[in-house]
CSV table of C-alpha atoms and ligand atoms in Angstrom, one decimal:
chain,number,residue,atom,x,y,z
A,1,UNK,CA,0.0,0.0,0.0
A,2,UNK,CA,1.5,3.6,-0.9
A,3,UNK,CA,2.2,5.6,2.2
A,4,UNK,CA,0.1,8.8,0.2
A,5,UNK,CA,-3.3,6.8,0.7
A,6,UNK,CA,-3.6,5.9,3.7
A,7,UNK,CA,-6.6,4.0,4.8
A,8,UNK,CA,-8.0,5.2,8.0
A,9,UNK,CA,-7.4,3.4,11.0
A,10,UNK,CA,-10.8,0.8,11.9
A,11,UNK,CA,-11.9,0.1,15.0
A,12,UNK,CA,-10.9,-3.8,14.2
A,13,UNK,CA,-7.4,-3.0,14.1
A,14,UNK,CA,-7.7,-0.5,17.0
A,15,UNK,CA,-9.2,-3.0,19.0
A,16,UNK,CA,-6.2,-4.9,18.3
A,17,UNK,CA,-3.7,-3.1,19.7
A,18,UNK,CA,-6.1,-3.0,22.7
A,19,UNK,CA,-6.5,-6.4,23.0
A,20,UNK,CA,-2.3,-7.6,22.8
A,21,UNK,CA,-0.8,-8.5,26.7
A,22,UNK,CA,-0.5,-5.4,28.7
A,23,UNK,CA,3.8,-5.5,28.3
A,24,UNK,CA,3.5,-5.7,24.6
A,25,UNK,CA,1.1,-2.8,24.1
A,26,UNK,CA,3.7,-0.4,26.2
A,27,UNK,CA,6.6,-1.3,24.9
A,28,UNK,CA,4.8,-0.7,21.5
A,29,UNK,CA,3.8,2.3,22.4
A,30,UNK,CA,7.6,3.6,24.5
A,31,UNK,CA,9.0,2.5,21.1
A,32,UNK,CA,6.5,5.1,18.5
A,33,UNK,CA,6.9,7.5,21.7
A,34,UNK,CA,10.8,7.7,21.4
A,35,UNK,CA,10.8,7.9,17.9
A,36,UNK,CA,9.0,11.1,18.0
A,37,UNK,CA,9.4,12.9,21.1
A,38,UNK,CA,12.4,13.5,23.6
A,39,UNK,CA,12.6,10.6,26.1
A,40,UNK,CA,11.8,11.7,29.8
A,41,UNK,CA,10.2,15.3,28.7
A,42,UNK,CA,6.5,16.3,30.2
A,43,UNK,CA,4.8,19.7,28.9
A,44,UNK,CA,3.3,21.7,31.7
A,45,UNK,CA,-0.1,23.1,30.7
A,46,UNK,CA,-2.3,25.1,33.6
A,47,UNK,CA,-6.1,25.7,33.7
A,48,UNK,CA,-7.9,28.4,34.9
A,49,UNK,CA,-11.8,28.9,34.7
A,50,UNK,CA,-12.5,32.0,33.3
A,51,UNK,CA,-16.4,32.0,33.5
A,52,UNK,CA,-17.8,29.3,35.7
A,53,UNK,CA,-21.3,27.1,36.1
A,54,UNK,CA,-24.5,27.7,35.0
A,55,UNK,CA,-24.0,26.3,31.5
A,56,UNK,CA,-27.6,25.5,29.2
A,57,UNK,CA,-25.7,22.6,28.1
A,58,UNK,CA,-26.4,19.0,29.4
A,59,UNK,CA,-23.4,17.2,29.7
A,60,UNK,CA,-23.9,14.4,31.6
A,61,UNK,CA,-20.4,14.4,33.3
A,62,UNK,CA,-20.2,18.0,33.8
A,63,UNK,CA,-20.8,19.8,37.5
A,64,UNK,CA,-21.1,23.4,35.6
A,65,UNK,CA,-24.1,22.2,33.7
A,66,UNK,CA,-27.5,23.7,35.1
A,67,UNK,CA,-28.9,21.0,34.6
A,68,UNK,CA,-27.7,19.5,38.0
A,69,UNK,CA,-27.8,20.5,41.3
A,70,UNK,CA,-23.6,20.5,42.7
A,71,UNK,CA,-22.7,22.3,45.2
A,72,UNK,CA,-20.6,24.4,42.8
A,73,UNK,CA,-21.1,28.5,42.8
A,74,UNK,CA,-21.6,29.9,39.2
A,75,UNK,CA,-18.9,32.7,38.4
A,76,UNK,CA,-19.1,35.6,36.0
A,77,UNK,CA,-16.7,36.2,33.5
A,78,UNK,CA,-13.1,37.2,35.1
A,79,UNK,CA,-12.0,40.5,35.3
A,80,UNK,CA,-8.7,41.0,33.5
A,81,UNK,CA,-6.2,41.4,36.0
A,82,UNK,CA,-7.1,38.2,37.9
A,83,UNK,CA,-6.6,36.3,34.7
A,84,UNK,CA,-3.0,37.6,34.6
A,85,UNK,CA,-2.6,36.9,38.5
A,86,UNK,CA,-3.0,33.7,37.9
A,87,UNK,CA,-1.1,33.2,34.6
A,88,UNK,CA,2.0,35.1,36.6
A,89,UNK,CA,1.7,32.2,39.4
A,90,UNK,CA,1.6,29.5,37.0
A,91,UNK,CA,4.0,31.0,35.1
A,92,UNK,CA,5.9,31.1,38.4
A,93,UNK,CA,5.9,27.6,38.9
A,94,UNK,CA,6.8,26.7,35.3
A,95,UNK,CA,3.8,25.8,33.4
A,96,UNK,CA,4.5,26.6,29.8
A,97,UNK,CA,1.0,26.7,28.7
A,98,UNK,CA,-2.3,28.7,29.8
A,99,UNK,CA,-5.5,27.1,29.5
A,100,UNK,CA,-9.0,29.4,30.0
A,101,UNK,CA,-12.1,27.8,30.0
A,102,UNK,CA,-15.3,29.3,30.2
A,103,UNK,CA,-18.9,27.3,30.7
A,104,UNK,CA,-20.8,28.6,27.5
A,105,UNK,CA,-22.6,26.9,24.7
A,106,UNK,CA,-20.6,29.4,22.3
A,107,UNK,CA,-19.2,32.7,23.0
A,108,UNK,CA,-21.0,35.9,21.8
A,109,UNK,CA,-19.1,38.6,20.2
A,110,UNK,CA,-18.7,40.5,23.4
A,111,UNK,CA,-17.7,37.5,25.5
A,112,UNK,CA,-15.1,36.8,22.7
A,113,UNK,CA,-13.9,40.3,22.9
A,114,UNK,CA,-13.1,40.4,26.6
A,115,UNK,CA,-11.2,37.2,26.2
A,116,UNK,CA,-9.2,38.3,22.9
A,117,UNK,CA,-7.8,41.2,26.0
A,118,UNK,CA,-7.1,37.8,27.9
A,119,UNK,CA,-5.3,35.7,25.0
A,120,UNK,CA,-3.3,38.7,24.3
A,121,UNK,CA,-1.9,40.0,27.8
A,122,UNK,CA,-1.2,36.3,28.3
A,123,UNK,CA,0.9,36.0,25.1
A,124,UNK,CA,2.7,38.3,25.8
A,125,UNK,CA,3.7,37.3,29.1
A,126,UNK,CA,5.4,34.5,26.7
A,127,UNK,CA,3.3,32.0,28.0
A,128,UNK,CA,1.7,29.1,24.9
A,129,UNK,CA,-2.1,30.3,25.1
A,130,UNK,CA,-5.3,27.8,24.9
A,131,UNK,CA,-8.8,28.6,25.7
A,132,UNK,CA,-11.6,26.5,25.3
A,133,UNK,CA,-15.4,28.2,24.8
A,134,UNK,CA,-18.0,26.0,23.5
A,135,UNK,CA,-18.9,26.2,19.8
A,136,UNK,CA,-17.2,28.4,17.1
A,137,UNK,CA,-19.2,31.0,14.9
A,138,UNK,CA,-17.8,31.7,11.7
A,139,UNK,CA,-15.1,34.0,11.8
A,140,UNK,CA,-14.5,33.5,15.7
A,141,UNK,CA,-11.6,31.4,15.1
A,142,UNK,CA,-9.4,34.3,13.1
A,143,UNK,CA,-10.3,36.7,15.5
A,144,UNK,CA,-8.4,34.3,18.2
A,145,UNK,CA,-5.9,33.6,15.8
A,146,UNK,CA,-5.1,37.0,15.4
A,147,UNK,CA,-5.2,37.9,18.8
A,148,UNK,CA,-1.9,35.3,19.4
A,149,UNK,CA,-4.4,32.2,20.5
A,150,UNK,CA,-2.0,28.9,20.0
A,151,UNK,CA,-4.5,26.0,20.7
A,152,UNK,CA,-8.1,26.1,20.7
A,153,UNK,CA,-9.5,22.7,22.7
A,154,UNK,CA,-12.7,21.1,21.8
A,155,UNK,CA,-13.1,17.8,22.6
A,156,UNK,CA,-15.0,14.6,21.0
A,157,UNK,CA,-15.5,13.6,24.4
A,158,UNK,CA,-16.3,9.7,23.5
A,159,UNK,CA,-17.4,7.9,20.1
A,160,UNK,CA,-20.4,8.9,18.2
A,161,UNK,CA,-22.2,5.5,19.2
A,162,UNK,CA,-21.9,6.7,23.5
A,163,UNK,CA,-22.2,10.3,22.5
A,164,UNK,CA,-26.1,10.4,23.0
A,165,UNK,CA,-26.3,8.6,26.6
A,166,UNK,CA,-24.2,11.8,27.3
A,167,UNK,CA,-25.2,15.2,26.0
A,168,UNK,CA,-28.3,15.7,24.0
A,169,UNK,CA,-28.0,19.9,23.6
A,170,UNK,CA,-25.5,19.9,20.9
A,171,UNK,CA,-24.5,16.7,18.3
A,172,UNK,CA,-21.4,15.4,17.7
A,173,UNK,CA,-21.2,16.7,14.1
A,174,UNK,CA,-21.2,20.5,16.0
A,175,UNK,CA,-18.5,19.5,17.7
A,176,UNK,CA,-16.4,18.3,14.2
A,177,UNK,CA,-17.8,21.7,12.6
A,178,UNK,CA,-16.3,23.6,15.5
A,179,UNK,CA,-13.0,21.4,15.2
A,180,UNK,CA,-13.0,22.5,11.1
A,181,UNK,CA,-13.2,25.9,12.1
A,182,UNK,CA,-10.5,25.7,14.5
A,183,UNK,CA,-8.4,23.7,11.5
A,184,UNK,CA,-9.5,26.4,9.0
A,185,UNK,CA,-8.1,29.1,11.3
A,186,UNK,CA,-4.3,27.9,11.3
A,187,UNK,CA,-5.0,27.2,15.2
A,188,UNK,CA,-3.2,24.0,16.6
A,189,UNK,CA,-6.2,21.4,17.7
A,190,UNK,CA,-6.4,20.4,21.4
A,191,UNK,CA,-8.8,17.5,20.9
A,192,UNK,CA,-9.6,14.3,22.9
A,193,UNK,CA,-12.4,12.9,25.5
A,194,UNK,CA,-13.7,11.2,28.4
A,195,UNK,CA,-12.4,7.3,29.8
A,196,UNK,CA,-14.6,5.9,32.4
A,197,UNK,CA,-18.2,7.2,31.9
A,198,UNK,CA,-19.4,3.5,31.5
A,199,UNK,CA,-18.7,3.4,27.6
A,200,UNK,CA,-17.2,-0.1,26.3
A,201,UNK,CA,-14.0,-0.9,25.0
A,202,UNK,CA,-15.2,-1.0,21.7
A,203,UNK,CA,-16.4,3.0,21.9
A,204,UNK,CA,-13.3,4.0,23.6
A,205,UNK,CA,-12.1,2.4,20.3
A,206,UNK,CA,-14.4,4.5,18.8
A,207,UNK,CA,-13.2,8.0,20.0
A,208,UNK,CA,-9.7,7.4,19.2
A,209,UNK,CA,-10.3,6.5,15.7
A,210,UNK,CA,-12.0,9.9,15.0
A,211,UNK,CA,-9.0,11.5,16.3
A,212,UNK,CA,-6.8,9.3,14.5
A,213,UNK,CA,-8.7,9.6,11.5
A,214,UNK,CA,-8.6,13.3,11.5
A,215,UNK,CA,-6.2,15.2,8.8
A,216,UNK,CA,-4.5,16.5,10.2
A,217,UNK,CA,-5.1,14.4,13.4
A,218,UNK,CA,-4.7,17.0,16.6
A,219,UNK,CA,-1.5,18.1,18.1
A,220,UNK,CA,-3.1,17.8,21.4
A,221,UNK,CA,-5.0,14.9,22.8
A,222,UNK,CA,-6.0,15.1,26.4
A,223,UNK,CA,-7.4,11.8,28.0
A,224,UNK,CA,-9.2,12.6,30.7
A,225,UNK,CA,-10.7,10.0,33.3
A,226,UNK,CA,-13.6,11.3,34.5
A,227,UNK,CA,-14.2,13.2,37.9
A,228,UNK,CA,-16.8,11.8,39.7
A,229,UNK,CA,-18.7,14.7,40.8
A,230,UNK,CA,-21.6,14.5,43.3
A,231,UNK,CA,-25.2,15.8,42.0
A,232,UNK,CA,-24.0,14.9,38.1
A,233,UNK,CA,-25.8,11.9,36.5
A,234,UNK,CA,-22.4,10.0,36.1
A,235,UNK,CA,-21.5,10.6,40.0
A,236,UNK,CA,-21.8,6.7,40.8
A,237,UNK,CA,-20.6,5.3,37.3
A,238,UNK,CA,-18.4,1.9,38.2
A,239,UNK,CA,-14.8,2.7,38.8
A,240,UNK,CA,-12.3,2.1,35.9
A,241,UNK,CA,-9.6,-0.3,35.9
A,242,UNK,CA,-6.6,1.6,35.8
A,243,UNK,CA,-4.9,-0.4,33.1
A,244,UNK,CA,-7.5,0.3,31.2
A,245,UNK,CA,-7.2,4.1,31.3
A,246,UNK,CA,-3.2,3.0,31.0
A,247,UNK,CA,-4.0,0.9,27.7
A,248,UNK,CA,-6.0,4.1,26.4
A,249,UNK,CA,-2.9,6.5,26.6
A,250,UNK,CA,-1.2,3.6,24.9
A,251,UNK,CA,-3.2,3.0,21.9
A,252,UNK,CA,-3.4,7.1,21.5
A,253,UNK,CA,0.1,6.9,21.0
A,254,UNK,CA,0.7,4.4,18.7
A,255,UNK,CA,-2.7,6.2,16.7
A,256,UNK,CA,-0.9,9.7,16.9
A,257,UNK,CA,2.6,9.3,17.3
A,258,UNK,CA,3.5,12.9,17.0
A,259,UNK,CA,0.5,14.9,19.1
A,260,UNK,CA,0.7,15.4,22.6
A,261,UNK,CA,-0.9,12.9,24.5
A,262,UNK,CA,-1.9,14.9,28.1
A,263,UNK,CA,-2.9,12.5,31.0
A,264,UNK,CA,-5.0,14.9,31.8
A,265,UNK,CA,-8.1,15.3,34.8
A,266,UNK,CA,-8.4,12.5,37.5
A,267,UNK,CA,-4.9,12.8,38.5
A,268,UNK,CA,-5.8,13.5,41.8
A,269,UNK,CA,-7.6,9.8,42.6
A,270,UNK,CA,-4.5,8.1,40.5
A,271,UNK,CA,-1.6,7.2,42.5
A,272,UNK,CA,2.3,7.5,41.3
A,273,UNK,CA,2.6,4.0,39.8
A,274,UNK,CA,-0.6,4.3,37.4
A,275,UNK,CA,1.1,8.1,36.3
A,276,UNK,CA,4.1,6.2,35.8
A,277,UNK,CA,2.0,3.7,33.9
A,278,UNK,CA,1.1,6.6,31.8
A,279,UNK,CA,4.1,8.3,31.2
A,280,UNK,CA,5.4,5.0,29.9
A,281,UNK,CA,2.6,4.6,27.7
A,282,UNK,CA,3.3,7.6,26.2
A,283,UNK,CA,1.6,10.5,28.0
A,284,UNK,CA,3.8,13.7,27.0
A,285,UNK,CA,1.8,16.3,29.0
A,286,UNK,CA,0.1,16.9,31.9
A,287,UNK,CA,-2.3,19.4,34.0
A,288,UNK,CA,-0.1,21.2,36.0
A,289,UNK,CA,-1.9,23.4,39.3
A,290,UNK,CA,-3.7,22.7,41.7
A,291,UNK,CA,-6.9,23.1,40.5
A,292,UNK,CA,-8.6,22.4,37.0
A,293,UNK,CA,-11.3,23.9,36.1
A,294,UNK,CA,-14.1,23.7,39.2
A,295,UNK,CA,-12.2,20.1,40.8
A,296,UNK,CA,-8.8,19.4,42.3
A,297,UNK,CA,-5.4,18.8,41.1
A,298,UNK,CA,-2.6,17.2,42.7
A,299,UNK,CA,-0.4,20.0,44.5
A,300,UNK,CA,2.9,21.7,42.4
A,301,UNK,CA,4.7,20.0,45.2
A,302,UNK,CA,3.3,16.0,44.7
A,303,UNK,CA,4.1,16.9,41.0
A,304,UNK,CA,7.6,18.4,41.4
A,305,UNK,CA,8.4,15.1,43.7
A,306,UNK,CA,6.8,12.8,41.4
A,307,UNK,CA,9.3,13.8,38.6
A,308,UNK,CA,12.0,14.0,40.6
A,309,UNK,CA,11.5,10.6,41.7
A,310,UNK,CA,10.7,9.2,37.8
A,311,UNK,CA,13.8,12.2,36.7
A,312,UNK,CA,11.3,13.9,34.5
A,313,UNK,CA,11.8,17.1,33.2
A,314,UNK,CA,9.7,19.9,31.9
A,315,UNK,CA,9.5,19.9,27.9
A,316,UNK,CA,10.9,22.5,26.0
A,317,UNK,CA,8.5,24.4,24.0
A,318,UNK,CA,6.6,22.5,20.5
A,319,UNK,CA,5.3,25.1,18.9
A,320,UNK,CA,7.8,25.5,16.5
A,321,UNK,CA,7.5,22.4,15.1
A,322,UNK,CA,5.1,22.4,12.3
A,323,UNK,CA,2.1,19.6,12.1
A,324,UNK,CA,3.1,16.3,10.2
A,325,UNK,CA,0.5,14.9,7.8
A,326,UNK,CA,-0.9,11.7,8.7
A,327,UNK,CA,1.0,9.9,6.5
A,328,UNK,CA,4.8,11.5,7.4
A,329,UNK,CA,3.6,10.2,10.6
A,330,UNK,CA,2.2,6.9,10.9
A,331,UNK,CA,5.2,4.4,11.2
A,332,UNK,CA,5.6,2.6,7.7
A,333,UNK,CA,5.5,-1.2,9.4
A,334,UNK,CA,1.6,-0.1,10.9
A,335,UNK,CA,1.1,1.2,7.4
A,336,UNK,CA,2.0,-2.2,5.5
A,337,UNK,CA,0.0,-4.2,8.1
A,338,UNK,CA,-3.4,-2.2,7.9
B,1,LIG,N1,-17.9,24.6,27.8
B,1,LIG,C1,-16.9,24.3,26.9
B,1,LIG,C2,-17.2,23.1,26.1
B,1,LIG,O1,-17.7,22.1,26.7
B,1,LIG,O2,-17.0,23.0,24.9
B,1,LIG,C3,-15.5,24.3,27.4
B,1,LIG,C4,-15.3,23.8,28.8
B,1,LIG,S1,-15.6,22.1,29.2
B,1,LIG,C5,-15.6,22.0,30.9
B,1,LIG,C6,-14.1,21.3,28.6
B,1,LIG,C7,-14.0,19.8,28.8
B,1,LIG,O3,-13.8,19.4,30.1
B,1,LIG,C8,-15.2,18.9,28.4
B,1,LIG,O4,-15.3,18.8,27.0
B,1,LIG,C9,-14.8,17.6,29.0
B,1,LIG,O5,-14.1,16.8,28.1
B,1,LIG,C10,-14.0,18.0,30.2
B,1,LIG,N2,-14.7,17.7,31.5
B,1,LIG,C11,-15.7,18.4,32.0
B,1,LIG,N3,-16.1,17.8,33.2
B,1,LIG,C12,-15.3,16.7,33.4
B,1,LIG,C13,-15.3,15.7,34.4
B,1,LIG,N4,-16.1,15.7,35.4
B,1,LIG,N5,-14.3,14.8,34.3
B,1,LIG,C14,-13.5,14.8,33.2
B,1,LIG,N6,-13.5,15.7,32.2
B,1,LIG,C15,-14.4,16.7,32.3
B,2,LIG,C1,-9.7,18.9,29.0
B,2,LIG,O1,-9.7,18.0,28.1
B,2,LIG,N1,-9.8,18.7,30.3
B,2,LIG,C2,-9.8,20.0,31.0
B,2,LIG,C3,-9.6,21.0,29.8
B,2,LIG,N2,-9.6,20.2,28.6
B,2,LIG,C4,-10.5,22.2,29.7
B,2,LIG,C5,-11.0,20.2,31.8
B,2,LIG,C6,-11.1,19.1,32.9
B,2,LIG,C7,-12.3,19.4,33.8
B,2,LIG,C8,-12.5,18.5,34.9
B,2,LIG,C9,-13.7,18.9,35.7
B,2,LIG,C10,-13.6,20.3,36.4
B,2,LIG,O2,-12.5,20.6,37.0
B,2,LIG,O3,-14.5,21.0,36.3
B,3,LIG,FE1,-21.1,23.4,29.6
B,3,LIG,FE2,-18.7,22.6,28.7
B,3,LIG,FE3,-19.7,21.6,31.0
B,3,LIG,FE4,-20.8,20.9,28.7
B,3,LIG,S1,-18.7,20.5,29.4
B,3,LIG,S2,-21.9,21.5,30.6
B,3,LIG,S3,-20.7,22.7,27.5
B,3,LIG,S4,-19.2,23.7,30.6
């Protein structure tokens, strides 16, 4: 098969990679890992909630949804100068990377101006610069662009087969328009989803195939495990194996071997050995802060030890690398075997 038509990954052979003994599937995935990325290097990304709670949309997950009664206190948008406090104390600590998220359905003009002032002043701080808002309007993307955004994140959440036991207020094809827009822009993509929220294998499969599938596939992909949060419909979902959620970051690799793979929230509930699991399986990138956007984070000390005992180190910045199409970067002996 010629490496210029690729065919897209199915879930068969993701399932797969899945499916081969624990051991085999990391060492798999360490191997496409250190072919693309600096060996023992972790980018440091921090979140901040610009605009908090009181979302219209129904995410079943989600304690900022009104939809569900958590004991969390809805915020207005944040004034300027706090956003830059707390970029200047993440900054302090050595995150590379500012994340805003704000609980909307989709910005309006006005709410995209007052965080155009945000992406700016934080740029220029020489921080990297993400923001996550809901859904894109035409033209909302260049404006972000423009105003020195790096990544916009949007995420898939889960497969299109799981999607509807989990939001109903907006379809999973508005989530791939937004993602086009973002694309269309010249923004780098911060893309991934949810493990643990009861979905099978077989749609876990499913999310990382859209990813994968994408072209260009996203430089980022954050994994999250869900956070259990009291008052949300998925508050007393079964527990995930933690090999499972290990496997995941594994076969993301080995699907994406050049993104950014960030083990990203449930930290907090995983102890060192499974984060080690991770890193191993090729998680490059992390939530770094105490907080992420309404629920906890492990403290900058437990993080700073935890490398220090695994010698970690901070990444140096990507940006400057430019995106490889799919097929520069899918290893040629995958390509032959599909
Ligand atoms: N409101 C915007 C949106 O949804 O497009 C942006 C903010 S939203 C909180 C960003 C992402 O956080 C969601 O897409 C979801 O993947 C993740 N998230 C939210 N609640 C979570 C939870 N309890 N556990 C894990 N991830 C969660
Ligand atoms: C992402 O994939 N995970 C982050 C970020 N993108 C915006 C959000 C995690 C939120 C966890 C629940 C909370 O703290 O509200
Ligand atoms: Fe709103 Fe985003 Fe939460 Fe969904 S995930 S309820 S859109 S804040």
């Amino acid at each position: 098969m010629s490496v210029n038509t690729v065919a897209p990954w199915t879930i068969r052979r993701i399932m797969e990679l899945y499916d081969l003994p624990f051991m085999d599937l990391l060492f798999q995935a360490q191997t496409v890992h250190r072919q693309h990325h600096p060996a023992n290097q972790i980018q440091l990304s921090s979140l901040l909630s610009i605009k908090t709670g009181a979302c219209p949309e129904d995410c079943s997950y989600c304690p900022q949804s009104s939809k569900y009664q958590t004991e969390l206190e809805p915020e207005p948008l944040m004034p300027l100068n706090q956003v830059l406090e707390a970029a200047r104390a993440a900054q302090a600590q050595g995150a590379q990377r500012f994340c805003m998220g704000a609980a909307w359905r989709s910005p309006t003009e006005k709410q995209l101006d007052q965080v155009i002032d945000m992406v700016s002043a934080v740029k220029a701080m020489g921080l990297e610069t993400c923001v996550t808002l809901g859904m894109l309007k035409d033209g909302q993307a260049e404006r972000l662009k423009q105003a020195g955004l790096d990544y916009y994140n949007h995420n898939l959440d889960t497969s299109p087969e799981f999607y509807g036991q989990i939001i109903s207020t907006r379809t999973y094809q508005d989530r791939l328009d937004t993602l086009e827009r973002v694309r269309a822009a010249g923004l780098n993509s911060c893309c991934g989803g949810i493990i643990g929220m009861g979905e099978s294998r077989r749609e876990r499969a499913g999310l990382l195939a859209q990813l994968a599938n994408m072209r260009p596939y996203p430089e980022s992909v954050p994994i999250n495990q869900l956070v259990k949060v009291p008052g949300t419909p998925l508050d007393q979902v079964e527990d995930l194996d933690p090999f499972e959620f290990v496997r995941t970051i594994a076969v993301a690799r080995i699907l994406m071997p050049t993104c950014a793979v960030r083990l990203s929230a449930g930290r907090e509930t995983m102890d060192d050995s499974t984060q080690a699991l991770c890193f191993m399986a090729g998680a490059n990138s992390i939530f770094y802060g105490e907080q992420l956007l309404t629920t906890g984070n492990p403290q900058f000390v437990a993080d700073q030890n935890l490398f220090a005992r695994l010698q970690l180190e901070a990444a140096k910045t990507t940006l400057s690398e430019p995106p490889l199409s799919l097929e520069q970067t899918r290893p040629r002996a995958m390509v032959e075997a599909l």
